[in-house]
Amino acid sequence: MNSNNFRMPARRLATVATVTALATAPAVLGAGAAHATADHGRASAVVLRTGLDVSLLNKTVNVPLAVTLNEVQAPRSAERTALTARLDGVDGGRPFTVLGAEVATATATANGKLAEGSVRVAHAKLHVPGLPLLSLIEVGTVTAKATCEAGKAPVASADVLGAVTVLGKRVTLTAGGATEVKVPGVGEVRLDLSQRRTTSRTAAATALELKVSVNPLKLNVAEVEGTVTLAKATCEAPVPARHPVPGHDPEAGVKPQGARADLAETGGNSATPYIAGGALALLLVGGGAVAVARRRKG
């Protein structure tokens, strides 16, 4: 009788100990699931971007003039050096050259330590429909660069070097300010020179941004309005890899009574002390219940 009374609590004990082990294991396994993450940063560069509306025949026909030249983006490093941007269908059906240059290079790099975009354009001429013989703008050399290095303040720079001609008129630009050029019977252009912006992690630089309104001789043959960006670079700084710290258990260093310290020798793991401690406590409770039952039967 006494032996049967002891076996029943033992089976219950084994069942409870198994449930305790299953409940404990996920927490122990989850504590070790930590992965390092990193952001390599981003960068972009573009030689030319237009957002123009071209109206033909007294605005009965509207043609959007959206052109980009040598636009690149990183994390995948890239470089482009095409020298001309062309558009079809706005000049009597013939190919129309929007921009031509001797040098037009855009590069973007992001490698985990440095994100950088840069543009260089030399001896460029920009045209719009309606002015086949007159350049909207001619520039010597323009550059834009945005550099974002991990742990350092981002830097943006933009320069316009050499002579600048707008609608056939030689102009002097003001760094960081706006210049307006008006040519009677042709149109007007507002130029913003060397725009630079930085934050704690980003930088952007634009060499020239033009706001254009052209209507040659008011003949309504070709009216062009919109914006043109020449040489723009941006970047966002990389973020170093972060190594999450596994969750800390304040009781991890406390060994339950009866737990073995030589886990490596016994083949145990970090869950063993908790399981052993729970089993021991249940065993003591079970043993107490058996002792009470014996006294009652006696």
PDB file of C-alpha atoms in Angstrom, residues 44-50 67-73 79-85 98-108 117-126 137 139 142-144 205-210 228-234:
ATOM      1  CA  SER A  44      22.530  59.786 -54.975  1.00  0.00           C
ATOM      2  CA  ALA A  45      23.757  62.007 -57.764  1.00  0.00           C
ATOM      3  CA  VAL A  46      22.273  63.428 -60.947  1.00  0.00           C
ATOM      4  CA  VAL A  47      23.695  65.649 -63.665  1.00  0.00           C
ATOM      5  CA  LEU A  48      20.368  66.986 -64.965  1.00  0.00           C
ATOM      6  CA  ARG A  49      16.725  66.773 -63.972  1.00  0.00           C
ATOM      7  CA  THR A  50      13.970  68.764 -65.656  1.00  0.00           C
ATOM      8  CA  VAL A  67      14.367  64.389 -68.528  1.00  0.00           C
ATOM      9  CA  THR A  68      17.145  63.042 -66.331  1.00  0.00           C
ATOM     10  CA  LEU A  69      20.770  62.540 -67.241  1.00  0.00           C
ATOM     11  CA  ASN A  70      23.199  60.291 -65.380  1.00  0.00           C
ATOM     12  CA  GLU A  71      21.082  59.645 -62.308  1.00  0.00           C
ATOM     13  CA  VAL A  72      22.720  57.131 -59.944  1.00  0.00           C
ATOM     14  CA  GLN A  73      21.958  55.811 -56.469  1.00  0.00           C
ATOM     15  CA  GLU A  79      28.938  55.895 -62.103  1.00  0.00           C
ATOM     16  CA  ARG A  80      27.518  57.321 -65.309  1.00  0.00           C
ATOM     17  CA  THR A  81      29.133  59.603 -67.844  1.00  0.00           C
ATOM     18  CA  ALA A  82      26.685  60.129 -70.717  1.00  0.00           C
ATOM     19  CA  LEU A  83      27.276  63.514 -72.351  1.00  0.00           C
ATOM     20  CA  THR A  84      23.880  64.293 -73.888  1.00  0.00           C
ATOM     21  CA  ALA A  85      20.218  64.102 -72.968  1.00  0.00           C
ATOM     22  CA  VAL A  98      18.219  69.150 -74.052  1.00  0.00           C
ATOM     23  CA  LEU A  99      21.744  69.101 -72.631  1.00  0.00           C
ATOM     24  CA  GLY A 100      25.149  68.647 -74.158  1.00  0.00           C
ATOM     25  CA  ALA A 101      28.439  68.722 -72.259  1.00  0.00           C
ATOM     26  CA  GLU A 102      32.104  67.859 -72.621  1.00  0.00           C
ATOM     27  CA  VAL A 103      32.096  66.237 -69.169  1.00  0.00           C
ATOM     28  CA  ALA A 104      29.051  64.961 -67.282  1.00  0.00           C
ATOM     29  CA  THR A 105      29.910  62.537 -64.493  1.00  0.00           C
ATOM     30  CA  ALA A 106      27.744  61.377 -61.588  1.00  0.00           C
ATOM     31  CA  THR A 107      28.925  58.886 -58.955  1.00  0.00           C
ATOM     32  CA  ALA A 108      27.336  57.423 -55.825  1.00  0.00           C
ATOM     33  CA  GLY A 117      27.404  61.439 -54.028  1.00  0.00           C
ATOM     34  CA  SER A 118      29.237  63.719 -56.451  1.00  0.00           C
ATOM     35  CA  VAL A 119      28.640  65.415 -59.802  1.00  0.00           C
ATOM     36  CA  ARG A 120      30.902  67.245 -62.217  1.00  0.00           C
ATOM     37  CA  VAL A 121      29.752  68.941 -65.409  1.00  0.00           C
ATOM     38  CA  ALA A 122      31.998  70.920 -67.736  1.00  0.00           C
ATOM     39  CA  HIS A 123      31.199  73.141 -70.711  1.00  0.00           C
ATOM     40  CA  ALA A 124      27.483  72.436 -70.712  1.00  0.00           C
ATOM     41  CA  LYS A 125      24.723  73.936 -72.853  1.00  0.00           C
ATOM     42  CA  LEU A 126      21.058  73.554 -71.953  1.00  0.00           C
ATOM     43  CA  ILE A 137      22.080  78.502 -70.071  1.00  0.00           C
ATOM     44  CA  VAL A 139      28.197  77.157 -67.918  1.00  0.00           C
ATOM     45  CA  VAL A 142      29.674  73.025 -62.057  1.00  0.00           C
ATOM     46  CA  THR A 143      30.229  70.578 -59.211  1.00  0.00           C
ATOM     47  CA  ALA A 144      28.171  69.228 -56.353  1.00  0.00           C
ATOM     48  CA  ALA A 205      24.096  70.017 -52.528  1.00  0.00           C
ATOM     49  CA  THR A 206      22.757  71.556 -55.744  1.00  0.00           C
ATOM     50  CA  ALA A 207      24.994  73.577 -58.043  1.00  0.00           C
ATOM     51  CA  LEU A 208      22.246  75.304 -60.036  1.00  0.00           C
ATOM     52  CA  GLU A 209      18.471  75.334 -59.874  1.00  0.00           C
ATOM     53  CA  LEU A 210      16.607  77.279 -62.521  1.00  0.00           C
ATOM     54  CA  VAL A 228      15.688  72.634 -64.126  1.00  0.00           C
ATOM     55  CA  THR A 229      18.235  71.176 -61.694  1.00  0.00           C
ATOM     56  CA  LEU A 230      21.850  70.967 -62.787  1.00  0.00           C
ATOM     57  CA  ALA A 231      24.270  68.911 -60.656  1.00  0.00           C
ATOM     58  CA  LYS A 232      22.717  67.607 -57.444  1.00  0.00           C
ATOM     59  CA  ALA A 233      24.164  65.196 -54.861  1.00  0.00           C
ATOM     60  CA  THR A 234      22.747  63.779 -51.622  1.00  0.00           C
TER      61      THR A 234
END
